[in-house]
Short mmCIF file of C-alpha atoms and ligand atoms in Angstrom, two decimals:
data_model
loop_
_atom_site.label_atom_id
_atom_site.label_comp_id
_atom_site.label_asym_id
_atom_site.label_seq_id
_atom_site.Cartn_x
_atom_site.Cartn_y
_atom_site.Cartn_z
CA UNK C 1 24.32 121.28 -164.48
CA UNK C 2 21.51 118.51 -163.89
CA UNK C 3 21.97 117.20 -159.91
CA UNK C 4 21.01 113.44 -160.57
CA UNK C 5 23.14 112.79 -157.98
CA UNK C 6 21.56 114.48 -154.63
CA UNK C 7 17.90 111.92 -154.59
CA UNK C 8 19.64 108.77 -155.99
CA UNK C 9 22.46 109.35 -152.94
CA UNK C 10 19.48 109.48 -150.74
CA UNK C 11 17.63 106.15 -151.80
CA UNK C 12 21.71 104.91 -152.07
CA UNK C 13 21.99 105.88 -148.26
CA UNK C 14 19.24 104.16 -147.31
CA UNK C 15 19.85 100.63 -149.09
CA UNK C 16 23.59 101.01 -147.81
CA UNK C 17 22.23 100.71 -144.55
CA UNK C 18 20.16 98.58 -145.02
CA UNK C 19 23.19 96.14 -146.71
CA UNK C 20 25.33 97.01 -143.56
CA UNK C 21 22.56 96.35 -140.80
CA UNK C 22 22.03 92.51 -142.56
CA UNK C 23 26.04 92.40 -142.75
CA UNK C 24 26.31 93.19 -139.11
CA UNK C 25 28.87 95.78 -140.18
CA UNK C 26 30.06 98.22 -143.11
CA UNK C 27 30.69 95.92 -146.14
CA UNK C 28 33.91 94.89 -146.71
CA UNK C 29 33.79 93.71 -150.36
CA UNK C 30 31.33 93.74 -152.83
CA UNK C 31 31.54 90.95 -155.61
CA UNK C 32 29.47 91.75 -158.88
CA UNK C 33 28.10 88.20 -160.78
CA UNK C 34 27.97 88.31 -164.67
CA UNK C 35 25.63 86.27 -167.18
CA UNK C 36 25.29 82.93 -166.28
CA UNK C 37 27.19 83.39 -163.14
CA UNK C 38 24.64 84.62 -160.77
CA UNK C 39 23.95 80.97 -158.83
CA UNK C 40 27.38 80.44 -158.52
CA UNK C 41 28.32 81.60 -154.89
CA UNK C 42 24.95 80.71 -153.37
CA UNK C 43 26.07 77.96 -151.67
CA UNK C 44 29.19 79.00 -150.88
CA UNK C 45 28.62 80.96 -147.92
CA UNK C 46 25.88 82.35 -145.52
CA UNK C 47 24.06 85.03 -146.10
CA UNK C 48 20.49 86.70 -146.40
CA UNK C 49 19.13 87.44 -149.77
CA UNK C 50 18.01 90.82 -150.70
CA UNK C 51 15.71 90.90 -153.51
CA UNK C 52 16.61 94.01 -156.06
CA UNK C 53 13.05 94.95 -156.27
CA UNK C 54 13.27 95.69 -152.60
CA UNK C 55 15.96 98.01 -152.69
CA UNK C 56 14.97 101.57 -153.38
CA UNK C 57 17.59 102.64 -155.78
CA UNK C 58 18.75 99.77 -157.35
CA UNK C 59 17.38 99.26 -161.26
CA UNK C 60 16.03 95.96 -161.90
CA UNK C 61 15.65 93.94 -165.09
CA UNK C 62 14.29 90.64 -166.12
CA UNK C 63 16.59 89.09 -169.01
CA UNK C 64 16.83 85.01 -168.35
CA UNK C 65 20.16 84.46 -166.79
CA UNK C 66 20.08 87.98 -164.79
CA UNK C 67 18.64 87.03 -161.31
CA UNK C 68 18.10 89.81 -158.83
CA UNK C 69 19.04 90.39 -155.68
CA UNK C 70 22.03 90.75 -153.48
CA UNK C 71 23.54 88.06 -151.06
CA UNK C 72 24.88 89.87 -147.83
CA UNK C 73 26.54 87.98 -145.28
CA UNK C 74 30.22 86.61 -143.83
CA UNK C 75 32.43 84.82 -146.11
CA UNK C 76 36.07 83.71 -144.34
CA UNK C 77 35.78 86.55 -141.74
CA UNK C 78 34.85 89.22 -144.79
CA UNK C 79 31.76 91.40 -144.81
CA UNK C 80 31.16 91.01 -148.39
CA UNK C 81 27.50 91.84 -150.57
CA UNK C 82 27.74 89.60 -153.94
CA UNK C 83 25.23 91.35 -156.65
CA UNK C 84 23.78 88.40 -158.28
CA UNK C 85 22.85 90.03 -161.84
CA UNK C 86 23.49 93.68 -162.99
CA UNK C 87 21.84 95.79 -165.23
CA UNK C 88 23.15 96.79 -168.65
CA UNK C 89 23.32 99.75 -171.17
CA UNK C 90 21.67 97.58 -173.58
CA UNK C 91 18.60 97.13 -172.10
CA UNK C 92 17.66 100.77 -172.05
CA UNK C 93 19.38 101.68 -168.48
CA UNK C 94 21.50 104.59 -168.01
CA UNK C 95 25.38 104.62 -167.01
CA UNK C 96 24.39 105.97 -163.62
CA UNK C 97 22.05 103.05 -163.56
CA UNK C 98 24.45 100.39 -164.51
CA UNK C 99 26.85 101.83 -161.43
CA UNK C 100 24.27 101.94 -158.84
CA UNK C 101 25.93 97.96 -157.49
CA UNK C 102 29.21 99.80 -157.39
CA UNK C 103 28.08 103.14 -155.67
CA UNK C 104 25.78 100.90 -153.53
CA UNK C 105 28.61 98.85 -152.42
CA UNK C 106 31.08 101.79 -151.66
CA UNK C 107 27.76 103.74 -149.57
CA UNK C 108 27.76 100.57 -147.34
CA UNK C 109 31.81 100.70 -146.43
CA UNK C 110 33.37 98.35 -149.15
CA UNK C 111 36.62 99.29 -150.36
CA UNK C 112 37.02 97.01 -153.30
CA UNK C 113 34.84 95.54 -155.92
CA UNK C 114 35.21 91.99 -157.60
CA UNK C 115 33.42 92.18 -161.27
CA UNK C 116 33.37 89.26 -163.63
CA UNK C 117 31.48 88.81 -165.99
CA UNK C 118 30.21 86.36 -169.39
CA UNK C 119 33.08 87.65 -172.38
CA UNK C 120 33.34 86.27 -176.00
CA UNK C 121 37.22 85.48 -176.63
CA UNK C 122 39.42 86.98 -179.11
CA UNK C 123 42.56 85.16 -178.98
CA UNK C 124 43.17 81.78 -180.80
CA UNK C 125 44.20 79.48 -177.92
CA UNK C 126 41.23 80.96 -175.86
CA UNK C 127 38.39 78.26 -175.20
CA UNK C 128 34.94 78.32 -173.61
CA UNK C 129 35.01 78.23 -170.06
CA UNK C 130 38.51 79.84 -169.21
CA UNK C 131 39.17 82.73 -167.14
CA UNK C 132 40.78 86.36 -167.66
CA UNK C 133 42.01 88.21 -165.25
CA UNK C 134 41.41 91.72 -166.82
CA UNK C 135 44.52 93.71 -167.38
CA UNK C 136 43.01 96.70 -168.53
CA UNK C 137 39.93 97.60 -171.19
CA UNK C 138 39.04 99.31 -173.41
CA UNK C 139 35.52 101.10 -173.10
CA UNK C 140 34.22 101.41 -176.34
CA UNK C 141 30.33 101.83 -175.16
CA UNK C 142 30.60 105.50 -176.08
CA UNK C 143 29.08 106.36 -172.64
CA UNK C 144 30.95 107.34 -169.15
CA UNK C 145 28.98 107.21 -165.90
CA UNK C 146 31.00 110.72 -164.92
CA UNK C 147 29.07 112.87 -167.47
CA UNK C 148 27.29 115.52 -165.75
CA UNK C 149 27.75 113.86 -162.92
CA UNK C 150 28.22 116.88 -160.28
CA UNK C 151 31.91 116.23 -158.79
CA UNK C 152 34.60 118.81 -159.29
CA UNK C 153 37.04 116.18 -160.62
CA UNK C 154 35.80 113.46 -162.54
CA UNK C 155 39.11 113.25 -164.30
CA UNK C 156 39.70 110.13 -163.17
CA UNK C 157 43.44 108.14 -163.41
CA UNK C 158 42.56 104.84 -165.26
CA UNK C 159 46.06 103.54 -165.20
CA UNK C 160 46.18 100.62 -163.40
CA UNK C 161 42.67 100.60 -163.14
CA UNK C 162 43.12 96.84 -162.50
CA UNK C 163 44.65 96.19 -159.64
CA UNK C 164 47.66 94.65 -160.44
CA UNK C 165 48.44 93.57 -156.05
CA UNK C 166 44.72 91.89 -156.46
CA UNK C 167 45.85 89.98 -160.14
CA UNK C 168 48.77 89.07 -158.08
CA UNK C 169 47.26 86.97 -155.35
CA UNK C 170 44.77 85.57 -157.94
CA UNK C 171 47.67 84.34 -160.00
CA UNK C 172 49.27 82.85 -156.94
CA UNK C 173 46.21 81.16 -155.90
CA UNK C 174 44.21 79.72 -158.82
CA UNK C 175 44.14 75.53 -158.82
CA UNK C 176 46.96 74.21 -161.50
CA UNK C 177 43.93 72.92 -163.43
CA UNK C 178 42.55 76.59 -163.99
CA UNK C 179 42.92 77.93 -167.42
CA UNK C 180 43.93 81.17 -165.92
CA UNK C 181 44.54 84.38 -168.96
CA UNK C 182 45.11 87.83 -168.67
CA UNK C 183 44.07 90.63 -170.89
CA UNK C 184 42.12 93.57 -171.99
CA UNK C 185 38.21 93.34 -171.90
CA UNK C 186 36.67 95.75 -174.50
CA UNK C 187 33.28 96.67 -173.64
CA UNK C 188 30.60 96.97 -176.05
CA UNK C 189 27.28 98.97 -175.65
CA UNK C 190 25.48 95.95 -177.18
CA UNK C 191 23.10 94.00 -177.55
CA UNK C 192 24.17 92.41 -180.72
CA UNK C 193 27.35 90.56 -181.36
CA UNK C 194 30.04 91.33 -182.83
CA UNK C 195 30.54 91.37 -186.85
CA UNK C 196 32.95 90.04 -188.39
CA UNK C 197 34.86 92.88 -189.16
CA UNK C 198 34.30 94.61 -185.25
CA UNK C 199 35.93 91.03 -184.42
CA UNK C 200 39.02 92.13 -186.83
CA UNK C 201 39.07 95.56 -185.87
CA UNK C 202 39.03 94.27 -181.88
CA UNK C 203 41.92 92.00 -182.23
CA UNK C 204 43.51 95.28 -184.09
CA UNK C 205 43.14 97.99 -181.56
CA UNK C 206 44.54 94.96 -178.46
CA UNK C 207 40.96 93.41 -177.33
CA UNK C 208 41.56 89.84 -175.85
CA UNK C 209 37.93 89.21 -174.71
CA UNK C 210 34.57 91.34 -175.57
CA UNK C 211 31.42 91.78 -173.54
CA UNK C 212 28.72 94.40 -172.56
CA UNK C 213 29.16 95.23 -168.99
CA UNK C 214 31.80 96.26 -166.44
CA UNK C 215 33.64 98.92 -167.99
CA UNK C 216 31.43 101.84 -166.40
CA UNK C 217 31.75 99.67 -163.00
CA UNK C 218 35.40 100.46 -163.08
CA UNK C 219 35.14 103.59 -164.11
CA UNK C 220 33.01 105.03 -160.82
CA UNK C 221 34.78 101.93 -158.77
CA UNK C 222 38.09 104.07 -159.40
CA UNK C 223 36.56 107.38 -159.22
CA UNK C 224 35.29 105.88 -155.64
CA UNK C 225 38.95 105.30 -155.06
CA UNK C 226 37.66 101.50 -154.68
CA UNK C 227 40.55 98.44 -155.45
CA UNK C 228 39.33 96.93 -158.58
CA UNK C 229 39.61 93.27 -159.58
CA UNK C 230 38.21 91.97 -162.88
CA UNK C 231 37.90 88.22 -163.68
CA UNK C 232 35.79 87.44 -167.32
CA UNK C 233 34.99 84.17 -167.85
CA UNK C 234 35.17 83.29 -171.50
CA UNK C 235 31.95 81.66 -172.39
CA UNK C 236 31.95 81.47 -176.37
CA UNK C 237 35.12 82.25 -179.05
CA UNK C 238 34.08 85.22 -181.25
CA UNK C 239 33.86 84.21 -184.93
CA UNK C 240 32.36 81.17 -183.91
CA UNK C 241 29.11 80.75 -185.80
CA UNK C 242 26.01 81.66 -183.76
CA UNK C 243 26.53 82.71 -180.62
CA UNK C 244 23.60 82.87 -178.40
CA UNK C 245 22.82 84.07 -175.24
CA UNK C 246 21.41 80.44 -174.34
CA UNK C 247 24.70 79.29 -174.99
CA UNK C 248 26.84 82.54 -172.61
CA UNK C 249 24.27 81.69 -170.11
CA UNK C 250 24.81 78.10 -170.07
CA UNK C 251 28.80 78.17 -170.47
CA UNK C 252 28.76 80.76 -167.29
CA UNK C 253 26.79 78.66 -165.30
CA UNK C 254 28.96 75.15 -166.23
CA UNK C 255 32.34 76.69 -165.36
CA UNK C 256 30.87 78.92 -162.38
CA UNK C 257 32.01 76.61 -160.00
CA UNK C 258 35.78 76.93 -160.89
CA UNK C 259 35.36 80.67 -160.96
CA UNK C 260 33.45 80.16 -156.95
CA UNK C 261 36.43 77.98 -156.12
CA UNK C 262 39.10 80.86 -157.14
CA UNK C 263 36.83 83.47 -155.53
CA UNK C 264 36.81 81.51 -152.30
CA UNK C 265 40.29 81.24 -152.16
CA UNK C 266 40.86 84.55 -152.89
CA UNK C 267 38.66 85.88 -150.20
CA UNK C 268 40.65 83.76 -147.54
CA UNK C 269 43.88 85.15 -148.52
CA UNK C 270 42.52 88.86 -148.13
N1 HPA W 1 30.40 89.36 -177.59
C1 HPA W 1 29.96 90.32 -176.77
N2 HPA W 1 29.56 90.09 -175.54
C2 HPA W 1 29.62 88.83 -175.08
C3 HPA W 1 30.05 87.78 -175.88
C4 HPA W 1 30.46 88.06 -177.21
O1 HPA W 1 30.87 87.18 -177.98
N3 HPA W 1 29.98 86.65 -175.13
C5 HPA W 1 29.51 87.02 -173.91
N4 HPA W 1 29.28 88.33 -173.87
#
């Protein structure tokens, strides 16, 4: 079998301590922003900024709308490290790649992982700028993080790989006002959108919302034995004539305050 795994866990050790020595402390939480989102909790608490490009095993990309770098610091009493912008299979990176927020996270101490991301909505009452709470998904990207990757059980359990305590408190929270869903993401490999007859065939097989990220993040999250809480923010309806990423980007970043509000919240109640 190919060891991938022994020089990234190095570089992985290293930036985990590096994470834990700017948190004062192992990381309680890590928080994963999606398209359009990655502004969104800057202001929200204080913390130092850790440029991507200056952490040894961390992948870095430059699509507009995909800032880089991680904000580390003490939000209500939590240790938490918010990646602002993740990598993706569509732009050439690998599944192990795409993870390395998640693995990072778990090196420095955290236990649970918030992931939201930018989703196109499947279901008729759905409109731009509500949130999901993911349910479950459906990873249709045709790649797995766990293959070849040297562990003698990567047979993960994926039931309930949303935590259903975590959806919980979120539902118990979230501001009256908050169009507030729950469903099943499907993630796509990507980059293109979807046709209309992958639209048809994801309402079929029990999509609700469609994106290109966080599937493989739940995957090692719950292979980490990490809590896993997945919010998508529905930036565009599927079907609707051309999407662009201008328009996911721009969507995210108008209703990322609502979705910094609930996190907030959330993060108090914890
Ligand atoms: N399809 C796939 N991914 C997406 C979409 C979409 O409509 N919107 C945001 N990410």
């Amino acid at each position: 079998m190919i060891d991938r795994r022994s020089p990234n866990d190095k570089l992985l050790a290293h930036d985990a301590s590096r994470l834990e020595e700017t948190a004062g402390g192992p990381i309680d939480l890590a928080i994963v922003l999606g398209s359009g989102l990655s502004s969104v909790l800057r202001d929200r608490f204080t913390h130092v900024s850790i440029p991507y490009d200056s952490l040894l095993g961390m992948p870095v990309a430059s699509l507009r709308g995909h800032a880089g770098e991680a904000l580390v610091g003490t939000w209500h009493g939590k240790r938490v490290a918010v990646f602002a912008g993740r990598v993706h299979l569509y732009q050439g990176f690998s599944p192990l790649q795409v993870t390395v927020n998640v693995r990072l996270a778990h090196a420095a101490g955290a236990k649970m992982a918030i992931l939201t991301n930018a989703a196109g909505g499947l279901r008729e009452e759905m409109q731009p700028g509500d949130l999901m709470l993911i349910a479950d998904h459906l990873n249709l990207t045709g790649r797995n993080p766990l293959v070849g990757y040297p562990h003698e059980n990567p047979f993960v359990d994926m039931n309930d790989a949303y935590s259903a305590r975590l959806r919980a408190i979120v539902k118990s929270i979230a501001a009256p006002e908050t169009r507030l869903l729950e469903g099943v993401y499907a993630g796509l490999l990507g980059p293109n959108y979807e046709t209309a007859a992958e639209m048809r065939y994801l309402r079929t097989i029990g999509a609700d919302a469609v994106g290109m990220s966080t599937v493989l993040e739940t995957i090692f999250a719950r292979f980490l034995g990490m809590g896993v809480l997945g919010i998508s923010m529905i930036t565009n309806i599927v079907g609707a004539p051309e999407t662009s990423h201008a328009d996911v980007t721009a969507q995210g970043a108008a209703a990322g305050p609502k979705l910094a509000d609930l996190l907030g919240t959330l993060i108090a109640k914890l």
